[in-house]
Coordinates of N, CA and C in Angstrom, one line a residue:
M11 N -44.9 207.9 112.3 CA -45.6 208.5 113.6 C -46.4 209.5 113.6
T12 N -48.1 209.8 114.4 CA -48.3 211.3 113.9 C -47.9 211.9 114.3
R13 N -48.4 213.4 114.2 CA -48.1 214.6 114.9 C -48.5 214.3 116.3
A14 N -49.8 214.2 116.8 CA -50.3 214.1 118.2 C -49.6 213.0 119.4
A15 N -49.1 211.7 118.6 CA -48.1 211.0 119.0 C -47.0 211.4 119.5
A16 N -46.5 212.4 119.0 CA -45.6 213.2 118.8 C -44.9 213.9 119.7
R17 N -46.0 214.9 119.9 CA -46.2 215.7 120.7 C -46.6 215.1 122.3
A18 N -47.1 214.2 122.3 CA -47.2 213.3 123.4 C -46.6 212.9 123.9
H19 N -45.2 212.6 122.9 CA -44.2 211.8 123.6 C -43.7 210.4 123.6
W20 N -45.0 209.8 123.3 CA -45.1 209.0 122.2 C -44.7 208.0 121.8
A21 N -44.2 206.7 122.1 CA -43.4 205.8 121.2 C -43.8 204.4 121.5
K22 N -43.4 204.0 120.2 CA -43.8 201.9 120.5 C -43.0 201.6 121.4
A23 N -42.1 201.7 121.8 CA -41.1 201.4 122.4 C -39.7 202.7 122.7
P24 N -39.6 202.3 124.2 CA -39.1 203.4 124.6 C -37.5 203.3 124.2
D25 N -36.9 204.2 124.4 CA -35.6 204.6 123.6 C -34.3 204.7 124.5
F26 N -35.0 204.4 126.0 CA -33.8 204.5 126.6 C -32.8 205.4 126.7
G27 N -33.3 207.1 126.8 CA -32.6 207.6 126.3 C -31.7 208.3 127.9
D28 N -32.4 208.5 129.1 CA -31.9 208.4 130.4 C -31.2 207.7 131.0
D29 N -31.2 206.5 130.4 CA -30.3 205.3 130.9 C -29.7 204.4 129.0
P30 N -28.3 204.9 129.0 CA -27.3 204.8 127.9 C -26.7 203.3 128.3
D31 N -26.7 202.7 129.5 CA -26.3 201.5 129.4 C -26.7 200.0 128.9
R32 N -28.2 200.9 129.4 CA -29.3 199.8 128.9 C -29.6 199.8 127.3
A33 N -29.8 201.1 127.1 CA -29.9 201.6 125.3 C -28.9 200.8 124.5
A34 N -28.0 200.3 124.7 CA -26.5 199.6 124.4 C -26.3 198.1 124.6
R35 N -27.3 197.5 125.7 CA -27.5 196.4 125.9 C -28.6 196.4 124.9
V36 N -29.6 197.1 124.8 CA -30.7 196.8 123.6 C -30.5 196.6 122.2
H37 N -29.5 197.4 122.0 CA -28.8 197.6 120.8 C -28.5 196.3 120.5
A38 N -27.4 196.1 120.9 CA -26.0 194.3 121.2 C -27.4 193.2 120.8
A39 N -28.3 193.5 121.8 CA -29.4 192.5 121.5 C -29.9 192.5 120.3
T40 N -30.1 193.5 119.5 CA -31.4 193.9 118.7 C -30.2 193.4 117.5
Q41 N -29.0 193.5 117.4 CA -28.0 193.1 116.5 C -28.3 191.7 116.3
R42 N -27.9 191.1 117.2 CA -27.6 189.4 117.5 C -28.9 189.1 117.0
D43 N -29.9 189.2 117.6 CA -31.3 188.6 117.0 C -31.7 188.7 114.8
R44 N -31.1 190.5 114.4 CA -30.9 189.9 113.4 C -30.2 189.6 112.3
E45 N -28.4 189.3 113.1 CA -28.1 188.5 113.2 C -28.4 187.0 112.7
H46 N -29.3 186.3 113.5 CA -29.6 185.0 113.7 C -30.5 184.5 112.8
Y47 N -31.4 185.4 113.2 CA -33.3 185.6 111.7 C -32.1 186.1 110.6
L48 N -30.9 187.1 110.2 CA -31.1 186.7 108.4 C -29.7 186.2 108.0
Q49 N -28.9 186.2 109.3 CA -28.4 184.8 108.5 C -27.8 183.7 109.3
G50 N -28.7 182.9 110.9 CA -28.1 181.8 111.6 C -28.7 180.9 110.7
G51 N -27.7 180.0 110.3 CA -27.4 178.5 109.7 C -27.3 179.4 108.4
M52 N -27.8 179.7 107.6 CA -27.4 179.7 105.9 C -25.8 179.6 105.8
R53 N -26.1 178.8 104.3 CA -25.2 178.2 104.0 C -24.6 178.0 102.8
E54 N -23.3 178.6 102.5 CA -23.4 178.9 100.4 C -24.1 177.3 100.0
I55 N -24.4 177.7 98.9 CA -24.4 176.9 97.6 C -24.3 177.4 96.7
E56 N -23.3 176.5 95.5 CA -23.0 177.0 93.6 C -24.3 176.1 93.3
C57 N -25.1 176.8 92.2 CA -26.4 176.9 91.7 C -24.8 175.7 90.1
R58 N -25.2 174.2 90.3 CA -24.1 173.5 89.5 C -24.2 173.6 88.6
A59 N -25.3 174.1 87.4 CA -25.5 174.7 85.9 C -24.7 176.0 85.9
C60 N -25.1 177.3 86.7 CA -24.8 178.3 86.3 C -23.9 178.8 87.1
H61 N -23.4 178.0 88.6 CA -22.3 178.7 89.2 C -22.9 179.7 90.2
A62 N -23.8 179.9 89.9 CA -24.2 181.5 90.8 C -24.0 180.5 92.6
C63 N -24.1 182.2 93.4 CA -23.4 181.2 95.2 C -24.6 182.3 95.3
V64 N -25.2 180.8 96.1 CA -26.5 181.8 97.0 C -26.0 181.6 98.8
L65 N -27.1 182.0 99.8 CA -27.3 181.9 101.2 C -28.6 181.1 101.1
V66 N -28.4 179.4 101.6 CA -29.6 178.9 101.6 C -30.0 178.1 103.3
K67 N -31.0 178.2 103.3 CA -31.4 177.5 104.7 C -32.1 176.9 104.9
K68 N -33.0 175.3 105.5 CA -33.6 174.8 105.0 C -33.9 174.5 106.5
T69 N -35.6 175.2 106.8 CA -35.9 175.1 108.3 C -37.2 173.8 108.0
S70 N -37.1 173.0 107.1 CA -38.1 171.9 107.4 C -38.2 171.2 105.9
S71 N -39.0 170.4 104.9 CA -38.6 170.0 104.5 C -39.7 170.1 103.3
F72 N -40.0 170.7 103.7 CA -41.4 172.6 102.2 C -40.5 173.3 102.9
H73 N -39.7 174.0 103.5 CA -40.0 175.1 104.1 C -38.4 175.4 103.6
T74 N -37.6 176.6 102.8 CA -36.6 176.7 101.8 C -36.7 178.3 102.0
S75 N -35.3 179.1 102.1 CA -35.0 180.3 102.6 C -33.3 180.8 101.6
V76 N -34.0 181.4 100.8 CA -32.9 181.6 100.0 C -32.5 182.8 99.9
Q77 N -30.8 183.2 99.7 CA -30.7 185.0 100.1 C -30.1 185.3 98.9
W78 N -30.5 185.9 98.0 CA -29.8 186.1 96.3 C -29.1 187.0 97.0
N79 N -28.1 187.3 95.9 CA -27.2 188.5 96.2 C -27.1 189.2 94.1
A80 N -26.7 189.8 93.8 CA -26.5 190.8 92.9 C -26.0 190.0 91.7
D81 N -24.7 189.7 92.4 CA -23.8 188.9 91.4 C -24.6 186.9 90.9
A82 N -25.1 186.8 92.0 CA -26.7 185.5 91.6 C -27.3 185.6 90.8
R83 N -28.4 186.7 91.7 CA -29.1 187.1 90.0 C -28.4 186.9 88.5
S84 N -27.4 188.2 88.2 CA -27.2 188.3 87.1 C -26.4 186.6 86.5
R85 N -25.9 185.6 87.0 CA -25.5 185.2 86.6 C -26.6 183.8 86.5
C86 N -27.9 183.8 87.2 CA -28.4 182.6 87.1 C -29.3 182.4 85.5
L87 N -29.4 181.4 84.8 CA -29.7 181.2 83.8 C -31.1 181.3 83.7
G88 N -31.5 180.6 84.5 CA -33.2 180.4 85.4 C -33.7 181.8 85.1
L89 N -33.0 182.5 86.2 CA -34.1 183.4 86.1 C -33.8 184.9 84.7
E90 N -32.9 184.3 84.3 CA -32.0 185.4 83.0 C -33.5 184.8 82.2
Q91 N -34.1 183.7 81.6 CA -34.9 182.8 80.4 C -36.1 184.1 81.3
M92 N -36.9 183.4 82.5 CA -37.7 184.6 83.0 C -37.9 185.9 82.9
R93 N -36.9 186.4 82.8 CA -36.6 187.6 82.9 C -37.1 188.1 80.9
A94 N -37.0 186.9 80.5 CA -36.5 187.1 78.6 C -38.2 186.5 78.6
G95 N -38.8 186.2 79.0 CA -40.5 185.4 78.7 C -40.0 184.0 78.9
G96 N -38.5 183.7 78.1 CA -38.9 182.1 78.2 C -39.2 181.8 79.1
D97 N -39.4 180.3 79.3 CA -39.9 179.3 80.7 C -38.7 178.2 80.9
D98 N -38.3 177.4 79.4 CA -37.3 176.7 79.7 C -37.6 175.4 81.5
G99 N -39.3 175.0 81.4 CA -39.4 174.1 82.5 C -38.8 175.3 84.1
N100 N -39.0 176.4 84.0 CA -39.4 177.5 85.0 C -40.3 178.6 84.7
G101 N -41.1 177.8 86.0 CA -43.1 178.6 85.7 C -42.5 179.8 86.3
P102 N -43.6 180.9 86.3 CA -43.2 181.9 87.2 C -43.1 181.7 88.8
L103 N -43.9 181.1 89.2 CA -43.5 180.2 90.5 C -44.0 178.8 91.2
L104 N -42.7 178.2 92.0 CA -43.1 177.1 92.1 C -44.1 177.4 93.3
P105 N -45.0 176.0 93.7 CA -45.7 176.2 95.1 C -45.2 176.8 96.1
G106 N -45.5 177.2 96.5 CA -45.4 178.0 97.8 C -44.2 179.4 97.5
A107 N -44.0 179.4 96.9 CA -42.6 180.0 95.9 C -43.2 182.1 96.6
M108 N -42.0 182.3 96.6 CA -42.4 183.9 96.9 C -42.2 184.5 96.1
M109 N -41.3 183.8 95.4 CA -40.6 185.0 94.2 C -40.0 183.6 93.0
P110 N -40.2 184.0 91.8 CA -39.8 183.1 90.9 C -38.7 182.6 91.4
T111 N -38.2 181.1 90.8 CA -37.2 179.7 91.4 C -36.8 179.6 90.6
C112 N -35.7 179.5 90.3 CA -35.4 178.6 89.5 C -34.8 177.1 89.9
V113 N -35.4 176.3 88.6 CA -35.0 174.6 89.2 C -33.9 174.2 89.3
R114 N -33.5 174.8 88.5 CA -31.9 174.2 88.7 C -31.1 174.6 89.8
L115 N -31.2 175.5 90.4 CA -30.8 176.0 91.5 C -31.5 174.9 93.0
S116 N -32.5 174.9 92.5 CA -33.4 174.0 93.8 C -33.1 173.0 93.4
A117 N -32.5 172.4 92.3 CA -31.5 170.5 92.2 C -30.5 171.2 92.6
S118 N -29.6 172.0 93.0 CA -28.1 171.9 93.3 C -28.4 171.8 94.9
I119 N -29.7 172.6 95.5 CA -30.3 172.5 96.9 C -30.7 171.2 97.1
D120 N -31.3 170.8 96.7 CA -31.9 169.2 96.9 C -30.6 168.3 96.9
H121 N -29.7 168.7 95.8 CA -28.7 167.8 96.1 C -27.0 169.0 97.5
G122 N -27.2 169.3 97.8 CA -26.7 169.7 98.9 C -27.0 169.2 100.5
V123 N -28.5 168.9 100.3 CA -28.9 168.3 101.3 C -28.9 167.1 101.2
A124 N -28.8 166.2 100.4 CA -28.8 165.0 100.1 C -27.4 164.9 100.3
E125 N -26.0 165.6 99.8 CA -24.9 165.4 100.4 C -24.7 166.0 101.9
G126 N -25.5 166.5 102.7 CA -25.5 166.4 103.9 C -24.7 168.1 104.1
I127 N -24.2 168.6 102.8 CA -23.6 170.4 103.3 C -24.8 171.6 103.7
I128 N -26.5 171.2 103.3 CA -27.2 172.3 103.6 C -28.0 170.9 104.7
P129 N -28.1 171.1 106.4 CA -29.1 170.3 107.5 C -30.2 170.2 106.6
A130 N -31.3 168.9 106.2 CA -32.5 168.9 106.2 C -33.6 169.9 106.8
E131 N -33.6 170.2 107.5 CA -34.6 170.8 108.3 C -33.5 171.5 109.8
S132 N -34.7 172.6 110.4 CA -33.7 173.2 111.4 C -33.4 172.6 113.0
P133 N -31.6 172.4 113.3 CA -32.1 171.8 114.3 C -32.9 171.9 116.0
T134 N -32.6 170.9 116.8 CA -33.7 170.7 117.6 C -33.5 171.7 119.1
T135 N -32.4 172.1 118.7 CA -32.0 173.2 119.7 C -30.9 174.2 119.0
D136 N -31.1 175.4 119.2 CA -30.8 176.7 118.7 C -29.3 177.3 119.6
P137 N -27.9 176.4 118.5 CA -26.9 177.6 118.7 C -26.8 178.6 119.5
D138 N -27.8 179.6 119.6 CA -27.4 181.3 120.0 C -27.8 180.9 121.1
G139 N -29.3 179.6 121.3 CA -29.7 179.5 122.4 C -30.9 180.9 122.7
Y140 N -31.5 180.3 121.3 CA -32.9 181.2 121.3 C -33.6 180.4 122.1
W141 N -33.7 178.8 121.7 CA -34.8 177.9 122.0 C -34.4 176.7 122.7

């Protein structure tokens, strides 16, 4: 925020400082949104090669969200090979990927979809009631 905006008591969104009940409701709704968008629909999948566990959600046949944690990043053989400068079939980026992706983990995700562990697409109705 600029100094001029601060002096004018301007904010992009109201803070509801004069209405604590409304502020609490907005905070609770924000927490629900955060949970929905960051965790909703995520399923744990284990790489069949290195046993790294990540959270995965497929929103379409073309879009897969993967949340890595520190343990999974340290276990992943494909990422280790990329860090060491080797390739072994793991190019720097798969088409459309936002970060380097291990082909072994991608195969494990595809296997999870084929086995029904991971839904192939988002549901037509949202279990959280957003749509």
